[in-house]
Short mmCIF file of C-alpha atoms and ligand atoms in Angstrom, two decimals:
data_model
loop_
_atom_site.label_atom_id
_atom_site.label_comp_id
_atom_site.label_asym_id
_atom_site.label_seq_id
_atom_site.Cartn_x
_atom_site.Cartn_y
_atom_site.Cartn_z
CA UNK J 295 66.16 68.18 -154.38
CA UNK J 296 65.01 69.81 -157.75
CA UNK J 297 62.88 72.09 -156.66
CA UNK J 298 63.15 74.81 -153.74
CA UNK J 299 61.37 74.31 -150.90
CA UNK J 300 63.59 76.42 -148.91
CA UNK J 301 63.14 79.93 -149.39
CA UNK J 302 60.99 81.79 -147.68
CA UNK J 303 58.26 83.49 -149.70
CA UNK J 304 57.45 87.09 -148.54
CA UNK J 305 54.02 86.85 -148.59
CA UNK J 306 53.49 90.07 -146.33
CA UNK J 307 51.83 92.28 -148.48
CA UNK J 308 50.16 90.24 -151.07
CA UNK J 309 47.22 89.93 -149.10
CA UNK J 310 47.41 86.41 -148.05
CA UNK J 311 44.62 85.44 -145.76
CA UNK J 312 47.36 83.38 -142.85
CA UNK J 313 49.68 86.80 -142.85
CA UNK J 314 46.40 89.37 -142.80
CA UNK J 315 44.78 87.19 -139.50
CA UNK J 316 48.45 88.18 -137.94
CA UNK J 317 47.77 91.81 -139.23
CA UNK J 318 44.24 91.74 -137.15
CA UNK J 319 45.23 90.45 -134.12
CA UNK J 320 49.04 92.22 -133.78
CA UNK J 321 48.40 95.42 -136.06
CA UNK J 322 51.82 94.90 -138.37
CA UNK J 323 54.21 92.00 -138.82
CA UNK J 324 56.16 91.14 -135.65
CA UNK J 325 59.85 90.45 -137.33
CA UNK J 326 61.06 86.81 -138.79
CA UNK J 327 57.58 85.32 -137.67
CA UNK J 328 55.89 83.18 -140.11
CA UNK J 329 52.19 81.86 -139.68
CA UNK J 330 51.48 78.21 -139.13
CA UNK J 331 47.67 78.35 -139.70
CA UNK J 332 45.36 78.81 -143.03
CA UNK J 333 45.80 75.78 -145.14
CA UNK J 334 48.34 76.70 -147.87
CA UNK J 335 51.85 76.44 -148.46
CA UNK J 336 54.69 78.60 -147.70
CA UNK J 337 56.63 77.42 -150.60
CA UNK J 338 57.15 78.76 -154.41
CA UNK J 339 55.00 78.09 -156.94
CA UNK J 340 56.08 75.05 -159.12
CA UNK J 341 57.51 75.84 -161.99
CA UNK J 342 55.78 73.82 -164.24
CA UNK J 343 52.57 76.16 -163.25
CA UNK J 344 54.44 79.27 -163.57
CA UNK J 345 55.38 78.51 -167.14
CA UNK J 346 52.48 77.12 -168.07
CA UNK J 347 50.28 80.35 -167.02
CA UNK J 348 53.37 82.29 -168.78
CA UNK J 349 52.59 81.02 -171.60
CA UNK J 350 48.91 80.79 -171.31
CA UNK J 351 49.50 84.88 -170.80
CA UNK J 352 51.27 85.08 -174.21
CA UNK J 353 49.28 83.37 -176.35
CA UNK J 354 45.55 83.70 -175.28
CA UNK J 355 42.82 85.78 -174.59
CA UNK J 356 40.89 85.60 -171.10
CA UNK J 357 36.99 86.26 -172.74
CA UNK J 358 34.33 84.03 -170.63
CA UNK J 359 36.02 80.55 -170.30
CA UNK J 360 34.11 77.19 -169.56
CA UNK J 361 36.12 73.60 -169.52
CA UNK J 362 37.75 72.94 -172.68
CA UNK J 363 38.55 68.94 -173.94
CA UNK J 364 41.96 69.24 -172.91
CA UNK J 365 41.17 70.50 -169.19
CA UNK J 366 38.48 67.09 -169.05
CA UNK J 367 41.79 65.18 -170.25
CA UNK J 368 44.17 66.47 -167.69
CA UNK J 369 41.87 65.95 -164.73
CA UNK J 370 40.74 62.44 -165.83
CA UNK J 371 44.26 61.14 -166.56
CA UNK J 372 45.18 62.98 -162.82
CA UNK J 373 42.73 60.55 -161.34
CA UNK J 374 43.88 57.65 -162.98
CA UNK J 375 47.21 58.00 -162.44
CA UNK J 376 47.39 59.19 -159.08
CA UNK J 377 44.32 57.33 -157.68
CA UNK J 378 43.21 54.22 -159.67
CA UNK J 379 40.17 56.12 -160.44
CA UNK J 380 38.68 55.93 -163.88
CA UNK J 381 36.43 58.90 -164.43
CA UNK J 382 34.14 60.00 -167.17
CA UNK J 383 34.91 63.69 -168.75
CA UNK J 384 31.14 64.49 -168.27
CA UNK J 385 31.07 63.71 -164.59
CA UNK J 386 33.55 66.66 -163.67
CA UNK J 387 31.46 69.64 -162.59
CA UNK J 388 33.92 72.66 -162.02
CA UNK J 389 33.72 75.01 -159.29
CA UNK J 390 34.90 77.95 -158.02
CA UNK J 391 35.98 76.06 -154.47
CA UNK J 392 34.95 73.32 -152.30
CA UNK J 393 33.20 74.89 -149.91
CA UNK J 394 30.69 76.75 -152.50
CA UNK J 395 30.47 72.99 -153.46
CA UNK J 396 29.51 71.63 -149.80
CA UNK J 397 26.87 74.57 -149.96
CA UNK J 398 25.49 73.80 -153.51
CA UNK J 399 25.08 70.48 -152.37
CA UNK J 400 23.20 70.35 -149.60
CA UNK J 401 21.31 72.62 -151.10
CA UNK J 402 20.09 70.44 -154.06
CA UNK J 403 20.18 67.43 -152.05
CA UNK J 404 19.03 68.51 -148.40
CA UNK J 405 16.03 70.73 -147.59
CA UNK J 406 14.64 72.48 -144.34
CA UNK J 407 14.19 68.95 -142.19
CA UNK J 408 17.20 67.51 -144.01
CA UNK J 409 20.26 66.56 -141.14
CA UNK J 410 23.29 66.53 -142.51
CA UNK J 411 25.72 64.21 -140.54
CA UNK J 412 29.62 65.73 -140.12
CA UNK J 413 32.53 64.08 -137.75
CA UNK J 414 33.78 66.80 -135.45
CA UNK J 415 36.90 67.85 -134.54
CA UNK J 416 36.61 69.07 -138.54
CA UNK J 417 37.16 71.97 -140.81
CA UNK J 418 34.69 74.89 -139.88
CA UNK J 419 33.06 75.22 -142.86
CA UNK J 420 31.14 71.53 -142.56
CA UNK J 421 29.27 73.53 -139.88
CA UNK J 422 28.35 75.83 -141.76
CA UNK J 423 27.76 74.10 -144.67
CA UNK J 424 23.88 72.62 -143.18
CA UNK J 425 23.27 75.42 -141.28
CA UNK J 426 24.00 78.24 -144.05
CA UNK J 427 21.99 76.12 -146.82
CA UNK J 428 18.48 75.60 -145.26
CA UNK J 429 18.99 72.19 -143.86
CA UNK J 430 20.50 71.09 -139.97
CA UNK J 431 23.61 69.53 -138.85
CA UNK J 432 24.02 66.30 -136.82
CA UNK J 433 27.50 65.72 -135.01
CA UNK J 434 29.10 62.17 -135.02
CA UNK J 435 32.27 63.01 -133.02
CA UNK J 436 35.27 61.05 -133.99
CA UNK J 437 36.16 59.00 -131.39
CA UNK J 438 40.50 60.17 -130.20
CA UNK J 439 42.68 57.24 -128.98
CA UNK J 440 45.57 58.36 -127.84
CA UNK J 441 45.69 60.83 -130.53
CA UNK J 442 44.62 58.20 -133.60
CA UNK J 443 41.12 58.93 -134.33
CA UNK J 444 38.71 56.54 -135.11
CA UNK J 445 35.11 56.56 -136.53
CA UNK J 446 31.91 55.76 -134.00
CA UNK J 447 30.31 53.45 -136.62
CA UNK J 448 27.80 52.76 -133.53
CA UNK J 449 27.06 56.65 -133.28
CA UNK J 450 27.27 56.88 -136.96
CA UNK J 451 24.40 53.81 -137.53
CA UNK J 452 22.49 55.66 -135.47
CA UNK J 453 22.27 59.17 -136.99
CA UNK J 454 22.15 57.71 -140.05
CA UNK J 455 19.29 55.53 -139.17
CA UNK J 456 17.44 58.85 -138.43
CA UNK J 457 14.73 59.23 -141.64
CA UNK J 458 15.43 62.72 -141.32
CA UNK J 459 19.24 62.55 -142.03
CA UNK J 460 19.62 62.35 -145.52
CA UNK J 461 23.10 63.29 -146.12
CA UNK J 462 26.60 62.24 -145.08
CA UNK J 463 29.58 65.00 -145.37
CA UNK J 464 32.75 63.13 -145.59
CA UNK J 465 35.84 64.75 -144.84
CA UNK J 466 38.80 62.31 -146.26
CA UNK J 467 41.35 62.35 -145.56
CA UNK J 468 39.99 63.82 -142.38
CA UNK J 469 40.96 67.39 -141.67
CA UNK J 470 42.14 68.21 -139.04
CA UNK J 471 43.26 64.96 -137.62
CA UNK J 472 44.70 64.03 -140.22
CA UNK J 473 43.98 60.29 -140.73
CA UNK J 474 43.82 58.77 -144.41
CA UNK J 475 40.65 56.65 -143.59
CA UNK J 476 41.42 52.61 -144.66
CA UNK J 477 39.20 50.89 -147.48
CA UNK J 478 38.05 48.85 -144.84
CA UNK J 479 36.37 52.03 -142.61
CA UNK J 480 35.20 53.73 -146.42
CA UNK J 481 33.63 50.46 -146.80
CA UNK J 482 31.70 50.31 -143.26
CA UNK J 483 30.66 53.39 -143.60
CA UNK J 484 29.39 53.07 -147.27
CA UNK J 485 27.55 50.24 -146.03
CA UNK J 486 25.47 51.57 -143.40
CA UNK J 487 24.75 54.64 -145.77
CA UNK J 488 23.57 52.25 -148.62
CA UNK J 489 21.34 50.55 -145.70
CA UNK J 490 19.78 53.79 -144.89
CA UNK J 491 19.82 55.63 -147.94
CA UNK J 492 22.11 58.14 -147.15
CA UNK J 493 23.46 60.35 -150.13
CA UNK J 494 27.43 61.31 -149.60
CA UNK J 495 29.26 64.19 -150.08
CA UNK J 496 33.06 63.24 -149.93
CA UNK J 497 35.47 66.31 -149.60
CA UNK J 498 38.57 64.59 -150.77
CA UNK J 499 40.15 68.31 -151.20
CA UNK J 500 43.80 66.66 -149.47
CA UNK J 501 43.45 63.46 -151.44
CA UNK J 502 46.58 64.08 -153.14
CA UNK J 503 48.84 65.12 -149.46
CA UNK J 504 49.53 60.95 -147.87
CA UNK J 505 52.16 60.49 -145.86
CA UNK J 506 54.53 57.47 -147.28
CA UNK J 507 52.56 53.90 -145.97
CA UNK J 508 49.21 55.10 -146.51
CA UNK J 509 47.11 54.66 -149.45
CA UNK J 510 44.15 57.20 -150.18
CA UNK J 511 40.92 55.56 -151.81
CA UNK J 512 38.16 57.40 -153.21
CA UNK J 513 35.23 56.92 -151.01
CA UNK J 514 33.24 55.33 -154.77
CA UNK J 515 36.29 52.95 -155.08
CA UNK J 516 35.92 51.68 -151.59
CA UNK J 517 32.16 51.11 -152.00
CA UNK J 518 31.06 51.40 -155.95
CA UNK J 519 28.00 50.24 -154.79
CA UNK J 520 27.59 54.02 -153.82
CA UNK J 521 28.88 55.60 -156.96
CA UNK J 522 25.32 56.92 -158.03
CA UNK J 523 24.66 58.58 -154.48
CA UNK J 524 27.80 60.54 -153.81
CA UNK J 525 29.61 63.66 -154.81
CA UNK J 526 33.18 63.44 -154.76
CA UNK J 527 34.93 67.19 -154.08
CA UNK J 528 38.54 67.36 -155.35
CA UNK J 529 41.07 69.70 -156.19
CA UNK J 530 44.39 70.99 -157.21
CA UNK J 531 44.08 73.49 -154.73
CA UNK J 532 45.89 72.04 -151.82
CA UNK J 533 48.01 69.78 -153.50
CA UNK J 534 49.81 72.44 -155.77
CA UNK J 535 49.31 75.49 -153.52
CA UNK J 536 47.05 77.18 -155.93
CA UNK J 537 43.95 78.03 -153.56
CA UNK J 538 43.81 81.44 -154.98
CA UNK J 539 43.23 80.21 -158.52
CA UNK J 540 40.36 78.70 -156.52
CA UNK J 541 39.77 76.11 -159.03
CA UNK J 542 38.35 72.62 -157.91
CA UNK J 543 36.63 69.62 -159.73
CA UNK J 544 33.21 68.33 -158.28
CA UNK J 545 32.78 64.46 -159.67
CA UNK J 546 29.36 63.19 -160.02
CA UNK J 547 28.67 60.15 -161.79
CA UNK J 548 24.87 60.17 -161.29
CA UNK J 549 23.32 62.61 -163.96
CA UNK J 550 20.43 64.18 -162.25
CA UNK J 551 22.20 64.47 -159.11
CA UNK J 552 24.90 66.24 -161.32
CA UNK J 553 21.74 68.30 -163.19
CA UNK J 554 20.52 69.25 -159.71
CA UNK J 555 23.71 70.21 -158.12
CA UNK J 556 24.97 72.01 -161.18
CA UNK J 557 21.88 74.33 -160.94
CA UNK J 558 22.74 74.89 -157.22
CA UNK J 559 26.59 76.56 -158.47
CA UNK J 560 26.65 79.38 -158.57
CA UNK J 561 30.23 79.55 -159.20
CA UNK J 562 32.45 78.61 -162.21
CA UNK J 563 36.82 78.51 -161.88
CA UNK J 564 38.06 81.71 -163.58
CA UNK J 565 39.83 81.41 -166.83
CA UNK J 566 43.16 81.15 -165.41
CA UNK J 567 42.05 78.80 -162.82
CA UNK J 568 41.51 76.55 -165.86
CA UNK J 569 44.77 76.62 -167.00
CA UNK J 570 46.58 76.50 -163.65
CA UNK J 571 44.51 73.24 -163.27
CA UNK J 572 45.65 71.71 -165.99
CA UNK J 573 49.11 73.30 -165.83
CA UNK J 574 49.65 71.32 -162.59
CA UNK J 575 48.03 68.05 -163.39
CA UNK J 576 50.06 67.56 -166.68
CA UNK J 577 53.90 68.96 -165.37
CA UNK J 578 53.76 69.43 -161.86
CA UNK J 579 53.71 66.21 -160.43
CA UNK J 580 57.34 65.85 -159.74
CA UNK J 581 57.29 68.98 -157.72
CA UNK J 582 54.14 67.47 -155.58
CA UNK J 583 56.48 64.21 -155.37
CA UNK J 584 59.37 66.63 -153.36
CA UNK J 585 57.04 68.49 -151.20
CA UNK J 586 55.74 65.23 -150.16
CA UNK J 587 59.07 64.05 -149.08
CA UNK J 588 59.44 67.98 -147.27
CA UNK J 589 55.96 67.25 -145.38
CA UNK J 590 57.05 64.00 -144.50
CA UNK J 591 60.38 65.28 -142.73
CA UNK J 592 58.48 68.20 -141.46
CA UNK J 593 56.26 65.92 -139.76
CA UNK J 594 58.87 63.89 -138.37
CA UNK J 595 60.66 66.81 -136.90
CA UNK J 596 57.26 68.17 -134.92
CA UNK J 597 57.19 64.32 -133.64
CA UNK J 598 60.64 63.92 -132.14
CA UNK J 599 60.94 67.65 -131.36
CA UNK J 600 57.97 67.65 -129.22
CA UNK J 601 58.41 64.17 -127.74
CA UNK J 602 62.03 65.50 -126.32
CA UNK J 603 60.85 69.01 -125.33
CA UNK J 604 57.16 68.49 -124.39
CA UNK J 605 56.75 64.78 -124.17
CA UNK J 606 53.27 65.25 -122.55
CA UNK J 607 51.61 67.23 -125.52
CA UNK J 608 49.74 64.21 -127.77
CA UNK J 609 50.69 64.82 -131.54
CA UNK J 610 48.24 62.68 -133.69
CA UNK J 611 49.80 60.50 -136.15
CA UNK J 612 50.27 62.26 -139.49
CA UNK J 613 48.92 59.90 -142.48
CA UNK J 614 47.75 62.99 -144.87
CA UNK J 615 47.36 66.31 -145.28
CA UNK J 616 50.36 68.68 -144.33
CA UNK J 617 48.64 69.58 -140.47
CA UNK J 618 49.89 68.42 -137.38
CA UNK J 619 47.03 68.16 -134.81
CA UNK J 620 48.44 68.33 -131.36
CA UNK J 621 46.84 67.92 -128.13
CA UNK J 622 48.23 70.30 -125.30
CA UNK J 623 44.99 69.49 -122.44
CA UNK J 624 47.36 67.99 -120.69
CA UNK J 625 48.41 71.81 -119.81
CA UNK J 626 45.19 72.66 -117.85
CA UNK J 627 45.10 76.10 -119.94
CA UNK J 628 41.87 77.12 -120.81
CA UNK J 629 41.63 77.45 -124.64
CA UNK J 630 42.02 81.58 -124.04
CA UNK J 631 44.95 80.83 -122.41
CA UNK J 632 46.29 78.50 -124.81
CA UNK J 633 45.96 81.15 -127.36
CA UNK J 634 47.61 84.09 -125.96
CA UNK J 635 50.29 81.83 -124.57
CA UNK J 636 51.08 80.72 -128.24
CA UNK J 637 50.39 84.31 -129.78
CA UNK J 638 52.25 85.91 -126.80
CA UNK J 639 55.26 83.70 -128.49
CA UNK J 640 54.76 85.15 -132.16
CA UNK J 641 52.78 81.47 -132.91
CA UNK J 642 49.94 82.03 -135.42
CA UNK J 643 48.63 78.78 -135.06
CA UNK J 644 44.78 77.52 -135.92
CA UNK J 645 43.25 77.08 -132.77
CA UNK J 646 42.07 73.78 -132.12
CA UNK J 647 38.46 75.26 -130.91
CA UNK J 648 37.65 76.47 -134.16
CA UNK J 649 36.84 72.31 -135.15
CA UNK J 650 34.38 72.23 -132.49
CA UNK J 651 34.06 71.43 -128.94
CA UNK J 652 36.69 68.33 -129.30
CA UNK J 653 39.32 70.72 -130.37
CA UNK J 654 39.76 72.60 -127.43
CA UNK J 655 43.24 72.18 -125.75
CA UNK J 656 44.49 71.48 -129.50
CA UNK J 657 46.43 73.66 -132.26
CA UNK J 658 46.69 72.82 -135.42
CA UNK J 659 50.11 73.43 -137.45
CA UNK J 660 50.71 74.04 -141.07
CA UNK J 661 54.18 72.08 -141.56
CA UNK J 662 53.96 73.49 -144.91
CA UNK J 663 56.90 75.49 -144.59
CA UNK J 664 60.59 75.68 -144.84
CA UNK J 665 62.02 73.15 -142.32
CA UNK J 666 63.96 75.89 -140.44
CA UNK J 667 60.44 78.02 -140.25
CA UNK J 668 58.97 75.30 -138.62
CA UNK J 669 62.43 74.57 -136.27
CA UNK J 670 61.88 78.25 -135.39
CA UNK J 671 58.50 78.02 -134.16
CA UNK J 672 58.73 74.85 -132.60
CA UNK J 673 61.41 76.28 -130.40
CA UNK J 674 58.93 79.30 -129.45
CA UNK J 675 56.15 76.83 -128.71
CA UNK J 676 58.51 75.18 -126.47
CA UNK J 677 59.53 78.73 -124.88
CA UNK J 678 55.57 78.83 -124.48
CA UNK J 679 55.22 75.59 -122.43
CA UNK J 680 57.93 74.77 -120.91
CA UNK J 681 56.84 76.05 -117.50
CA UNK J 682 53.66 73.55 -117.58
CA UNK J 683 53.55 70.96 -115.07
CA UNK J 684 51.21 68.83 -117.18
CA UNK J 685 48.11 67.11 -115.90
CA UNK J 686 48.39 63.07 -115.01
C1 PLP Q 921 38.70 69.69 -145.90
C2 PLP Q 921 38.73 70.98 -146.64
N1 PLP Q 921 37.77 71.26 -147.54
C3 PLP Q 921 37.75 72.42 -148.25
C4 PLP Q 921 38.76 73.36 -148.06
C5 PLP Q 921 38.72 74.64 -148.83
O1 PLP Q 921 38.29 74.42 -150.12
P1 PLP Q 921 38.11 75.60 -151.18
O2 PLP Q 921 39.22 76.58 -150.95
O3 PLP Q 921 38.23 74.89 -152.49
O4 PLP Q 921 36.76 76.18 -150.96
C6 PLP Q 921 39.77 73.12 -147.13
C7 PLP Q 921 40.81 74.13 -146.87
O5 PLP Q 921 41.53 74.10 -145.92
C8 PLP Q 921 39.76 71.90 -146.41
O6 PLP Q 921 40.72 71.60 -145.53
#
């Protein structure tokens, strides 16, 4: 390996939101524990990034900062290279995060008896994201088999039939169960939404984090028929551990949904955002190459580790992202339970209740970590369990 993905980064007092939720619940630090929750990375920054700001620092001045032609470059080749996906510089509307984005969205595109249709167990914020911005959710749960989750197209043609549901928020891949969603679903789904005149926002945020064997497409590849009634929401964010630069490219090809969304933003990446942006995209790609290859063994290990010690937990198939979705209802612990069973065992996990109803019984892990962080707290979640006699 080139890069480090070893070391552990002592994050304790730099006011990272994963370490600060330990600070709430437990008051201080309890001693070697690391959290497994918020989704970023408990590795160093690459290198590439770190020079690139470096130099950004010594040769530049940080006055009010909009996208320059170079940034429009960097992000188009990005989505060429890594994705097939030929983009136009003007169809990149920057933001200061995805989730203002989800918000500015259905804001321009919904309205008060707008539903907006999600797929639960998913990231909290696409709950919010209706609710918070004048217009009403509509739940489509994802349907779990045996831990691979699969879309209800019937459910789906349904809501979407609904004239009141005018928007579709995609979450692909799908956080948190983390399945890369095949051209062939993108496609079904695209279909019905073109039937019913559906609009699409497409959070592609982990677009860049697939397991080896899987192929992410863009949801306007899969279905181009659709390209003038979606949003596409990507980022650097979780694919170069930058979140804090919070940075993240909105692509709309449709001009006067772009006009109407852009007046919606009220946010803008900060100067150095910029340039972290396009540090990453142009020199950091070998680095995102490695930390694929750590997710991947990562991964692995939670598998076989938890097949020997708890074989009845259910761990869903990891095809993308770098969170292992595992289903403990097997236990018979209530989700309260659950919790202070795990945090009992220093475990700062994401709870798998905070995705809605579906998650309950579930934790989410951040394998994001040094492999012998993630050994460590594996062996503590086993410490946590291993009294269970599970369910039938
Ligand atoms: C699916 C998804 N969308 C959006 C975000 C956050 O995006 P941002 O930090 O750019 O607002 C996350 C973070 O975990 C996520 O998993």
């Amino acid at each position: 390996m080139q890069y480090d993905f070893e070391t552990v980064v002592d994050r304790r007092e730099a006011g990272a939101e994963k370490w600060e939720l330990i600070r709430r619940k437990d008051g201080s630090f309890p001693d070697g524990i690391v959290p497994l929750s918020v989704a970023d990375m408990e590795f160093a920054l690459a290198p590439e990034i770190r020079d690139g700001l470096k130099k950004v620092l010594d040769t530049e001045v940080m006055g009010y900062t909009c996208m320059n032609d170079a940034y429009k470059e960097a992000v188009c080749a990005w989505m060429e290279k890594r994705h097939g996906w030929k983009i136009q510089k003007e169809w990149i509307c920057p933001s200061n995060g995805v989730v203002p984005a989800l918000g500015a969205a259905v804001r321009a595109f919904g309205g008060k008896d707008c539903g907006v249709i999600i797929m639960p167990p998913i990231y909290p914020p696409f709950f919010g994201a209706s609710k918070e911005n004048g217009s009403h959710m509509v739940e489509c749960p994802l349907i779990n088999r045996l831990g691979r989750y699969e879309i209800d197209f019937d459910a789906f043609e349904k809501a979407a039939a609904a004239p009141e549901n005018k928007i579709f928020l995609l979450c692909s891949p799908h956080n948190p169960v983390g399945r890369v969603w095949t051209t062939e679903e993108l496609r079904r789904l695209g279909e019905i939404c073109l039937k019913h005149d559906l609009l699409v926002v497409s959070d592609e945020i982990h677009f860049d984090l697939i397991m080896p064997g899987y192929t992410h497409t863009v949801f306007t590849k899969a279905v181009p028929e659709m390209e003038n009634r979606t949003v596409i929401c990507t980022a650097p964010s979780k694919t170069f551990n930058i979140a804090g630069m919070q940075t993240s490219n909105i692509i709309i090809a449709n001009p006067e949904m772009r006009e109407a969304f852009r007046k919606e933003l009220h946010g803008s990446p900060s100067f150095l955002g910029f340039r972290a942006c396009e540090a990453a995209y142009r020199g950091a790609e070998p680095w995102l190459d490695e930390c694929l290859e750590v997710i991947q063994k990562n991964s692995g290990l939670v598998d076989s580790f938890l097949k020997e010690h708890l074989p009845w937990a259910v761990v869903s198939p990891l095809e993308g992202t770098y969170l292992k979705w595992v289903d403990f209802t097997r236990s018979g612990l209530s989700k309260e339970e659950l919790e202070e069973r795990m945090v009992s065992h220093g475990l700062y996990l994401d709870e798998g209740y905070i995705f809605g109803k579906e998650g309950e019984g579930f934790e989410r892990i951040n394998i994001a970590c040094p492999e012998h962080v993630l050994q460590k707290a594996l062996e503590r979640m086993v410490e946590a369990l291993e009294d269970i006699v599970p369910a039938p």
